[in-house]
PDB file of C-alpha atoms in Angstrom:
ATOM      1  CA  MET A   1      19.062   3.246  42.074  1.00 51.00           C
ATOM      2  CA  SER A   2      16.207   0.939  42.958  1.00 60.00           C
ATOM      3  CA  ALA A   3      14.933  -1.562  40.444  1.00 62.00           C
ATOM      4  CA  THR A   4      11.532   0.135  40.429  1.00 64.00           C
ATOM      5  CA  ARG A   5      13.008   3.557  39.641  1.00 63.00           C
ATOM      6  CA  TYR A   6      15.209   2.008  36.941  1.00 56.00           C
ATOM      7  CA  LEU A   7      12.195   0.398  35.286  1.00 58.00           C
ATOM      8  CA  LEU A   8      10.438   3.777  35.294  1.00 64.00           C
ATOM      9  CA  ILE A   9      13.409   5.643  33.848  1.00 73.00           C
ATOM     10  CA  LEU A  10      14.274   3.071  31.179  1.00 69.00           C
ATOM     11  CA  PRO A  11      11.290   3.872  28.886  1.00 71.00           C
ATOM     12  CA  LEU A  12      12.052   7.581  29.211  1.00 69.00           C
ATOM     13  CA  MET A  13      15.658   6.967  28.204  1.00 73.00           C
ATOM     14  CA  ALA A  14      14.466   4.981  25.186  1.00 70.00           C
ATOM     15  CA  VAL A  15      12.157   7.818  24.132  1.00 71.00           C
ATOM     16  CA  VAL A  16      14.950  10.381  24.492  1.00 76.00           C
ATOM     17  CA  ALA A  17      17.312   8.198  22.445  1.00 73.00           C
ATOM     18  CA  TYR A  18      14.694   7.723  19.718  1.00 71.00           C
ATOM     19  CA  VAL A  19      13.946  11.458  19.537  1.00 74.00           C
ATOM     20  CA  ALA A  20      17.689  12.162  19.320  1.00 77.00           C
ATOM     21  CA  LEU A  21      18.036   9.629  16.489  1.00 71.00           C
ATOM     22  CA  VAL A  22      15.100  11.156  14.616  1.00 69.00           C
ATOM     23  CA  GLY A  23      16.601  14.631  15.028  1.00 77.00           C
ATOM     24  CA  LEU A  24      20.024  13.495  13.829  1.00 78.00           C
ATOM     25  CA  ILE A  25      18.593  11.849  10.714  1.00 76.00           C
ATOM     26  CA  TYR A  26      16.408  14.869   9.970  1.00 76.00           C
ATOM     27  CA  LEU A  27      19.401  17.211  10.137  1.00 78.00           C
ATOM     28  CA  SER A  28      21.738  14.938   8.151  1.00 78.00           C
ATOM     29  CA  GLN A  29      19.270  13.607   5.551  1.00 88.00           C
ATOM     30  CA  ARG A  30      20.589  15.662   2.641  1.00 91.00           C
ATOM     31  CA  ALA A  31      24.138  14.520   3.365  1.00 90.00           C
ATOM     32  CA  LEU A  32      22.804  10.952   3.221  1.00 89.00           C
ATOM     33  CA  LEU A  33      20.747  11.521   0.057  1.00 94.00           C
ATOM     34  CA  TYR A  34      23.459  13.447  -1.817  1.00 94.00           C
ATOM     35  CA  PRO A  35      26.771  11.798  -0.835  1.00 92.00           C
ATOM     36  CA  GLY A  36      28.323  12.880  -4.147  1.00 89.00           C
ATOM     37  CA  ALA A  37      27.906  16.569  -3.325  1.00 90.00           C
ATOM     38  CA  GLY A  38      31.039  18.542  -2.495  1.00 83.00           C
ATOM     39  CA  ALA A  39      33.678  20.842  -3.812  1.00 65.00           C
ATOM     40  CA  THR A  40      35.957  18.183  -5.306  1.00 70.00           C
ATOM     41  CA  PRO A  41      36.639  19.468  -8.825  1.00 68.00           C
ATOM     42  CA  VAL A  42      35.961  17.497 -11.960  1.00 65.00           C
ATOM     43  CA  PRO A  43      39.280  16.689 -13.681  1.00 64.00           C
ATOM     44  CA  GLU A  44      40.315  19.460 -16.072  1.00 64.00           C
ATOM     45  CA  HIS A  45      40.878  16.894 -18.800  1.00 70.00           C
ATOM     46  CA  ALA A  46      38.012  14.453 -18.418  1.00 75.00           C
ATOM     47  CA  SER A  47      38.132  11.027 -19.975  1.00 81.00           C
ATOM     48  CA  TRP A  48      35.350  11.921 -22.415  1.00 90.00           C
ATOM     49  CA  GLY A  49      33.493  14.875 -23.868  1.00 92.00           C
ATOM     50  CA  GLU A  50      33.880  18.635 -23.855  1.00 93.00           C
ATOM     51  CA  THR A  51      33.356  20.597 -20.660  1.00 92.00           C
ATOM     52  CA  VAL A  52      30.302  22.867 -20.834  1.00 95.00           C
ATOM     53  CA  HIS A  53      28.653  25.237 -18.377  1.00 95.00           C
ATOM     54  CA  ILE A  54      24.892  25.619 -18.082  1.00 98.00           C
ATOM     55  CA  LYS A  55      23.206  28.449 -16.200  1.00 98.00           C
ATOM     56  CA  THR A  56      19.981  27.600 -14.408  1.00 98.00           C
ATOM     57  CA  PRO A  57      16.978  29.957 -14.172  1.00 97.00           C
ATOM     58  CA  ASP A  58      17.697  30.518 -10.470  1.00 97.00           C
ATOM     59  CA  GLY A  59      21.294  31.574 -11.074  1.00 97.00           C
ATOM     60  CA  GLU A  60      23.382  28.445 -10.457  1.00 98.00           C
ATOM     61  CA  MET A  61      26.104  27.306 -12.847  1.00 96.00           C
ATOM     62  CA  LEU A  62      26.254  23.626 -13.712  1.00 96.00           C
ATOM     63  CA  GLN A  63      29.267  21.851 -15.142  1.00 94.00           C
ATOM     64  CA  GLY A  64      28.619  19.203 -17.750  1.00 94.00           C
ATOM     65  CA  LEU A  65      30.382  16.998 -20.243  1.00 95.00           C
ATOM     66  CA  HIS A  66      29.070  16.921 -23.788  1.00 96.00           C
ATOM     67  CA  SER A  67      29.963  14.470 -26.528  1.00 95.00           C
ATOM     68  CA  GLN A  68      28.660  15.717 -29.874  1.00 93.00           C
ATOM     69  CA  GLY A  69      26.883  13.240 -32.109  1.00 94.00           C
ATOM     70  CA  ASP A  70      25.957  13.537 -35.767  1.00 95.00           C
ATOM     71  CA  SER A  71      23.365  16.151 -36.672  1.00 90.00           C
ATOM     72  CA  ASP A  72      20.878  13.495 -37.784  1.00 92.00           C
ATOM     73  CA  LYS A  73      21.316  11.408 -34.628  1.00 94.00           C
ATOM     74  CA  PRO A  74      19.686  11.860 -31.212  1.00 96.00           C
ATOM     75  CA  CYS A  75      21.443  13.016 -28.051  1.00 97.00           C
ATOM     76  CA  VAL A  76      21.140  11.238 -24.702  1.00 98.00           C
ATOM     77  CA  LEU A  77      20.759  13.480 -21.641  1.00 98.00           C
ATOM     78  CA  LEU A  78      22.113  11.668 -18.583  1.00 98.00           C
ATOM     79  CA  PHE A  79      21.113  12.271 -14.961  1.00 98.00           C
ATOM     80  CA  PHE A  80      23.331  10.097 -12.789  1.00 97.00           C
ATOM     81  CA  GLY A  81      22.908   8.568  -9.325  1.00 95.00           C
ATOM     82  CA  ASN A  82      23.472  10.237  -5.988  1.00 91.00           C
ATOM     83  CA  GLY A  83      27.080   9.160  -5.422  1.00 87.00           C
ATOM     84  CA  ASP A  84      28.222   9.407  -9.024  1.00 90.00           C
ATOM     85  CA  ARG A  85      30.456  11.698 -11.085  1.00 88.00           C
ATOM     86  CA  LEU A  86      30.565  12.956 -14.650  1.00 88.00           C
ATOM     87  CA  ASP A  87      33.872  11.308 -15.448  1.00 84.00           C
ATOM     88  CA  ASN A  88      32.536   7.843 -14.586  1.00 89.00           C
ATOM     89  CA  TYR A  89      30.615   7.611 -17.854  1.00 93.00           C
ATOM     90  CA  ALA A  90      33.374   7.291 -20.442  1.00 93.00           C
ATOM     91  CA  PHE A  91      32.164   3.729 -21.148  1.00 94.00           C
ATOM     92  CA  LEU A  92      28.708   5.019 -22.131  1.00 96.00           C
ATOM     93  CA  ALA A  93      30.018   8.000 -24.092  1.00 95.00           C
ATOM     94  CA  GLN A  94      32.375   5.797 -26.088  1.00 95.00           C
ATOM     95  CA  ALA A  95      29.667   3.253 -26.880  1.00 97.00           C
ATOM     96  CA  LEU A  96      27.298   5.994 -28.044  1.00 97.00           C
ATOM     97  CA  THR A  97      30.040   7.678 -30.055  1.00 95.00           C
ATOM     98  CA  THR A  98      30.600   4.504 -32.066  1.00 96.00           C
ATOM     99  CA  ARG A  99      26.954   4.849 -33.132  1.00 96.00           C
ATOM    100  CA  ARG A 100      27.401   8.624 -33.676  1.00 96.00           C
ATOM    101  CA  ILE A 101      24.924   9.367 -30.864  1.00 97.00           C
ATOM    102  CA  GLY A 102      25.573  12.366 -28.589  1.00 97.00           C
ATOM    103  CA  LEU A 103      25.677  12.456 -24.786  1.00 97.00           C
ATOM    104  CA  LEU A 104      25.328  15.250 -22.243  1.00 98.00           C
ATOM    105  CA  ALA A 105      25.806  14.530 -18.534  1.00 97.00           C
ATOM    106  CA  ILE A 106      25.471  17.230 -15.885  1.00 96.00           C
ATOM    107  CA  SER A 107      26.876  17.583 -12.403  1.00 95.00           C
ATOM    108  CA  TYR A 108      23.937  18.620 -10.234  1.00 97.00           C
ATOM    109  CA  ARG A 109      24.091  21.811  -8.200  1.00 96.00           C
ATOM    110  CA  GLY A 110      26.339  21.409  -5.185  1.00 95.00           C
ATOM    111  CA  HIS A 111      28.186  18.548  -6.875  1.00 94.00           C
ATOM    112  CA  PRO A 112      31.738  18.721  -8.247  1.00 91.00           C
ATOM    113  CA  GLY A 113      32.168  21.597 -10.687  1.00 91.00           C
ATOM    114  CA  SER A 114      28.731  23.137 -10.057  1.00 94.00           C
ATOM    115  CA  THR A 115      27.574  25.892  -7.709  1.00 94.00           C
ATOM    116  CA  GLY A 116      24.796  25.814  -5.131  1.00 95.00           C
ATOM    117  CA  SER A 117      23.443  23.205  -2.725  1.00 96.00           C
ATOM    118  CA  PRO A 118      21.449  20.102  -3.677  1.00 96.00           C
ATOM    119  CA  SER A 119      17.737  19.741  -3.010  1.00 97.00           C
ATOM    120  CA  GLU A 120      14.880  18.078  -4.855  1.00 98.00           C
ATOM    121  CA  GLN A 121      13.601  21.312  -6.370  1.00 98.00           C
ATOM    122  CA  GLY A 122      17.149  22.295  -7.267  1.00 98.00           C
ATOM    123  CA  LEU A 123      17.881  19.035  -9.083  1.00 98.00           C
ATOM    124  CA  LEU A 124      14.579  19.188 -10.957  1.00 98.00           C
ATOM    125  CA  THR A 125      15.450  22.723 -12.062  1.00 98.00           C
ATOM    126  CA  ASP A 126      18.868  21.475 -13.186  1.00 98.00           C
ATOM    127  CA  GLY A 127      17.237  18.800 -15.336  1.00 98.00           C
ATOM    128  CA  ILE A 128      15.042  21.296 -17.158  1.00 98.00           C
ATOM    129  CA  ALA A 129      17.996  23.661 -17.642  1.00 98.00           C
ATOM    130  CA  ALA A 130      20.085  20.876 -19.194  1.00 98.00           C
ATOM    131  CA  PHE A 131      17.291  19.897 -21.578  1.00 98.00           C
ATOM    132  CA  ASP A 132      16.779  23.521 -22.623  1.00 98.00           C
ATOM    133  CA  TRP A 133      20.537  23.945 -23.157  1.00 98.00           C
ATOM    134  CA  LEU A 134      20.576  21.008 -25.557  1.00 98.00           C
ATOM    135  CA  SER A 135      17.521  22.346 -27.385  1.00 97.00           C
ATOM    136  CA  ALA A 136      19.138  25.758 -27.728  1.00 97.00           C
ATOM    137  CA  HIS A 137      22.241  24.089 -29.192  1.00 94.00           C
ATOM    138  CA  GLY A 138      20.313  22.480 -32.007  1.00 91.00           C
ATOM    139  CA  GLU A 139      19.443  19.059 -30.566  1.00 91.00           C
ATOM    140  CA  SER A 140      15.932  18.344 -31.821  1.00 85.00           C
ATOM    141  CA  GLU A 141      15.762  14.728 -30.571  1.00 96.00           C
ATOM    142  CA  ILE A 142      16.714  14.324 -26.921  1.00 98.00           C
ATOM    143  CA  ILE A 143      16.410  11.038 -25.044  1.00 98.00           C
ATOM    144  CA  VAL A 144      16.430  11.394 -21.273  1.00 98.00           C
ATOM    145  CA  LEU A 145      18.303   8.743 -19.272  1.00 98.00           C
ATOM    146  CA  GLY A 146      18.170   8.659 -15.487  1.00 98.00           C
ATOM    147  CA  ARG A 147      19.942   6.290 -13.134  1.00 98.00           C
ATOM    148  CA  SER A 148      18.936   5.666  -9.516  1.00 98.00           C
ATOM    149  CA  LEU A 149      18.301   9.096  -7.917  1.00 98.00           C
ATOM    150  CA  GLY A 150      18.511  10.609 -11.403  1.00 98.00           C
ATOM    151  CA  THR A 151      15.412   8.698 -12.525  1.00 98.00           C
ATOM    152  CA  GLY A 152      13.313  11.191 -10.571  1.00 98.00           C
ATOM    153  CA  VAL A 153      14.988  14.046 -12.448  1.00 98.00           C
ATOM    154  CA  ALA A 154      14.452  12.210 -15.748  1.00 98.00           C
ATOM    155  CA  VAL A 155      10.753  11.583 -15.092  1.00 98.00           C
ATOM    156  CA  ASN A 156      10.160  15.216 -14.157  1.00 98.00           C
ATOM    157  CA  THR A 157      12.086  16.477 -17.194  1.00 98.00           C
ATOM    158  CA  ALA A 158      10.195  14.225 -19.610  1.00 98.00           C
ATOM    159  CA  ALA A 159       6.889  15.267 -18.029  1.00 98.00           C
ATOM    160  CA  LYS A 160       7.668  18.923 -18.746  1.00 98.00           C
ATOM    161  CA  ARG A 161       9.710  18.832 -21.936  1.00 98.00           C
ATOM    162  CA  PRO A 162       9.269  17.059 -25.328  1.00 97.00           C
ATOM    163  CA  ALA A 163      11.820  14.296 -24.852  1.00 98.00           C
ATOM    164  CA  ALA A 164      11.839  11.700 -27.640  1.00 97.00           C
ATOM    165  CA  GLY A 165      12.120   8.839 -25.149  1.00 98.00           C
ATOM    166  CA  VAL A 166      12.938   8.000 -21.556  1.00 98.00           C
ATOM    167  CA  ILE A 167      15.322   5.388 -20.112  1.00 98.00           C
ATOM    168  CA  LEU A 168      15.105   4.667 -16.382  1.00 98.00           C
ATOM    169  CA  VAL A 169      17.889   2.588 -14.840  1.00 98.00           C
ATOM    170  CA  SER A 170      17.077   1.334 -11.317  1.00 98.00           C
ATOM    171  CA  PRO A 171      14.034   3.590 -10.927  1.00 98.00           C
ATOM    172  CA  TYR A 172      11.888   4.044  -7.818  1.00 98.00           C
ATOM    173  CA  LEU A 173       8.246   4.737  -7.155  1.00 98.00           C
ATOM    174  CA  SER A 174       9.472   7.577  -4.945  1.00 98.00           C
ATOM    175  CA  VAL A 175      12.436   8.283  -2.693  1.00 97.00           C
ATOM    176  CA  LEU A 176       9.838   8.433   0.064  1.00 96.00           C
ATOM    177  CA  SER A 177       8.785   4.813  -0.514  1.00 96.00           C
ATOM    178  CA  VAL A 178      12.404   3.618  -0.683  1.00 96.00           C
ATOM    179  CA  ALA A 179      13.221   5.439   2.566  1.00 94.00           C
ATOM    180  CA  GLN A 180      10.179   3.851   4.217  1.00 94.00           C
ATOM    181  CA  THR A 181      11.498   0.430   3.164  1.00 94.00           C
ATOM    182  CA  HIS A 182      14.967   1.054   4.606  1.00 91.00           C
ATOM    183  CA  TYR A 183      13.844   2.930   7.735  1.00 88.00           C
ATOM    184  CA  PRO A 184      10.511   1.380   8.776  1.00 90.00           C
ATOM    185  CA  PHE A 185      11.065   2.485  12.389  1.00 87.00           C
ATOM    186  CA  LEU A 186      11.140   6.210  11.486  1.00 86.00           C
ATOM    187  CA  PRO A 187       8.302   8.633  10.601  1.00 89.00           C
ATOM    188  CA  VAL A 188       9.852   9.123   7.169  1.00 88.00           C
ATOM    189  CA  GLU A 189       6.806  10.776   5.613  1.00 91.00           C
ATOM    190  CA  VAL A 190       7.037  13.601   8.160  1.00 89.00           C
ATOM    191  CA  LEU A 191      10.835  13.919   8.113  1.00 90.00           C
ATOM    192  CA  LEU A 192      11.721  13.693   4.429  1.00 94.00           C
ATOM    193  CA  LYS A 193      12.494  16.989   2.691  1.00 96.00           C
ATOM    194  CA  ASP A 194      13.063  15.570  -0.793  1.00 97.00           C
ATOM    195  CA  PRO A 195      10.529  12.796  -1.546  1.00 97.00           C
ATOM    196  CA  PHE A 196      11.044  12.729  -5.358  1.00 98.00           C
ATOM    197  CA  ARG A 197       7.510  11.525  -6.148  1.00 98.00           C
ATOM    198  CA  SER A 198       8.010   9.904  -9.528  1.00 98.00           C
ATOM    199  CA  ASP A 199       4.690   8.146  -8.940  1.00 98.00           C
ATOM    200  CA  LEU A 200       2.922  11.515  -9.229  1.00 98.00           C
ATOM    201  CA  ASN A 201       4.742  12.476 -12.455  1.00 97.00           C
ATOM    202  CA  ILE A 202       5.013   9.276 -14.475  1.00 98.00           C
ATOM    203  CA  GLY A 203       1.435   9.552 -15.766  1.00 98.00           C
ATOM    204  CA  LYS A 204       2.456  12.689 -17.678  1.00 98.00           C
ATOM    205  CA  VAL A 205       5.311  10.876 -19.425  1.00 98.00           C
ATOM    206  CA  ARG A 206       3.666   9.691 -22.648  1.00 98.00           C
ATOM    207  CA  GLN A 207       6.910   9.118 -24.529  1.00 98.00           C
ATOM    208  CA  PRO A 208       8.294   5.600 -25.138  1.00 98.00           C
ATOM    209  CA  LYS A 209       9.912   4.349 -21.949  1.00 98.00           C
ATOM    210  CA  LEU A 210      12.532   1.704 -21.182  1.00 98.00           C
ATOM    211  CA  PHE A 211      12.823   0.470 -17.575  1.00 98.00           C
ATOM    212  CA  LEU A 212      16.001  -1.408 -16.572  1.00 98.00           C
ATOM    213  CA  HIS A 213      16.448  -2.981 -13.129  1.00 98.00           C
ATOM    214  CA  GLY A 214      18.640  -5.553 -11.421  1.00 98.00           C
ATOM    215  CA  ARG A 215      16.784  -8.350  -9.665  1.00 97.00           C
ATOM    216  CA  LEU A 216      19.360  -8.321  -6.845  1.00 97.00           C
ATOM    217  CA  ASP A 217      19.198  -4.561  -6.226  1.00 97.00           C
ATOM    218  CA  ASP A 218      19.258  -3.974  -2.461  1.00 95.00           C
ATOM    219  CA  SER A 219      19.414  -0.180  -2.668  1.00 96.00           C
ATOM    220  CA  ILE A 220      16.293   0.413  -4.763  1.00 98.00           C
ATOM    221  CA  PRO A 221      14.280  -2.810  -4.619  1.00 97.00           C
ATOM    222  CA  LEU A 222      13.052  -4.251  -7.894  1.00 98.00           C
ATOM    223  CA  SER A 223       9.529  -4.059  -6.441  1.00 97.00           C
ATOM    224  CA  SER A 224       9.794  -0.248  -6.392  1.00 98.00           C
ATOM    225  CA  GLY A 225      10.813  -0.094 -10.057  1.00 98.00           C
ATOM    226  CA  GLN A 226       8.072  -2.535 -10.974  1.00 98.00           C
ATOM    227  CA  ALA A 227       5.494  -0.458  -9.096  1.00 98.00           C
ATOM    228  CA  LEU A 228       6.484   2.610 -11.133  1.00 98.00           C
ATOM    229  CA  TYR A 229       6.375   0.564 -14.335  1.00 98.00           C
ATOM    230  CA  ARG A 230       2.853  -0.659 -13.607  1.00 98.00           C
ATOM    231  CA  ILE A 231       1.431   2.859 -13.339  1.00 98.00           C
ATOM    232  CA  ALA A 232       3.399   4.264 -16.293  1.00 98.00           C
ATOM    233  CA  PRO A 233       1.379   4.825 -19.468  1.00 98.00           C
ATOM    234  CA  GLU A 234       2.172   2.999 -22.690  1.00 98.00           C
ATOM    235  CA  PRO A 235       4.394   2.683 -24.646  1.00 98.00           C
ATOM    236  CA  LYS A 236       6.763   1.061 -22.165  1.00 98.00           C
ATOM    237  CA  GLN A 237       9.097  -1.899 -21.772  1.00 98.00           C
ATOM    238  CA  MET A 238      10.873  -3.362 -18.757  1.00 98.00           C
ATOM    239  CA  LEU A 239      14.030  -5.481 -18.756  1.00 98.00           C
ATOM    240  CA  ILE A 240      15.108  -7.235 -15.556  1.00 98.00           C
ATOM    241  CA  TYR A 241      18.712  -8.404 -15.180  1.00 97.00           C
ATOM    242  CA  ASP A 242      18.676 -11.553 -13.063  1.00 96.00           C
ATOM    243  CA  GLY A 243      22.291 -11.451 -11.894  1.00 93.00           C
ATOM    244  CA  ALA A 244      22.626  -7.707 -11.372  1.00 96.00           C
ATOM    245  CA  GLY A 245      22.366  -5.534  -8.283  1.00 96.00           C
ATOM    246  CA  HIS A 246      22.419  -1.766  -7.989  1.00 96.00           C
ATOM    247  CA  ASN A 247      25.951  -0.919  -9.121  1.00 92.00           C
ATOM    248  CA  ASP A 248      26.896  -3.799 -11.390  1.00 94.00           C
ATOM    249  CA  ILE A 249      23.934  -3.122 -13.676  1.00 95.00           C
ATOM    250  CA  LEU A 250      26.194  -0.703 -15.558  1.00 91.00           C
ATOM    251  CA  ASN A 251      27.640  -3.272 -17.943  1.00 91.00           C
ATOM    252  CA  ASP A 252      27.910  -4.021 -21.645  1.00 93.00           C
ATOM    253  CA  ARG A 253      24.498  -5.658 -21.719  1.00 94.00           C
ATOM    254  CA  MET A 254      22.812  -2.558 -20.320  1.00 96.00           C
ATOM    255  CA  VAL A 255      24.663  -0.297 -22.766  1.00 97.00           C
ATOM    256  CA  GLY A 256      23.565  -2.532 -25.638  1.00 97.00           C
ATOM    257  CA  ASP A 257      19.936  -2.342 -24.509  1.00 98.00           C
ATOM    258  CA  VAL A 258      20.178   1.447 -24.259  1.00 98.00           C
ATOM    259  CA  ILE A 259      21.598   1.740 -27.780  1.00 97.00           C
ATOM    260  CA  ARG A 260      18.961  -0.590 -29.236  1.00 97.00           C
ATOM    261  CA  PHE A 261      16.200   1.483 -27.628  1.00 98.00           C
ATOM    262  CA  VAL A 262      17.675   4.768 -28.865  1.00 97.00           C
ATOM    263  CA  GLU A 263      18.141   3.492 -32.425  1.00 95.00           C
ATOM    264  CA  ALA A 264      14.665   1.943 -32.483  1.00 95.00           C
ATOM    265  CA  LEU A 265      13.183   5.313 -31.576  1.00 92.00           C
ATOM    266  CA  GLN A 266      15.041   6.938 -34.442  1.00 79.00           C
ATOM    267  CA  GLY A 267      13.956   4.172 -36.791  1.00 64.00           C
ATOM    268  CA  ASN A 268      10.314   4.776 -35.894  1.00 65.00           C
ATOM    269  CA  ARG A 269      10.387   8.458 -36.794  1.00 59.00           C
ATOM    270  CA  PRO A 270       8.047   9.421 -39.622  1.00 50.00           C
TER     271      PRO A 270
END
């Protein structure tokens, strides 16, 4: 092959490779966004809580773990991150139990113990179903807690249901904006199926809000959480953990801040 022909073909090969990469990412994006999805069962005897099953309006069945608090105490509704599991939250359940505060965590559709396949609309539906299940079981004061991907579910739930407060751990402006940060060479806005636009919902969340973020977070940059905080209505508070990243933010300090926020909300009730 002559050098001239090679120089003509090389750009075409680059275009073909780029198109193939874009196609591969488009087809595999939900596997990347929901790595915790799969048929692996939740242990029959989990390390905390009672196993519950919640039916969604569109016919899926969600598995959850529920730790009952005292009748005069609030219940925390937990929406975890994209690679997480129900049985990873014994540390939080135990800390809340010592304060007689309840906890419900759900496994999203398509995740261990639950039916269906994950999608943005599906997860948002799951969040509403979990809140309504708690309300139907007598919980009058529900505090929504989302972590990472789950912050989008928490924001949507609080925008549509009367949560007493909202806690967002490692939140994002949107999954779209985070994807644009990590993949600046891709047309993410065109490709992304599940943008989780918390920026479009946070204005409807008038409840007291606690934002928690690690300064060293390289999965969801602190700048994304701060951007969401800036556009959130009052009342709100943000705590930044200088030495924490994305995964090591789940420590005793964070749990203490969560409990203080929850108990302060209860103390401010009329």
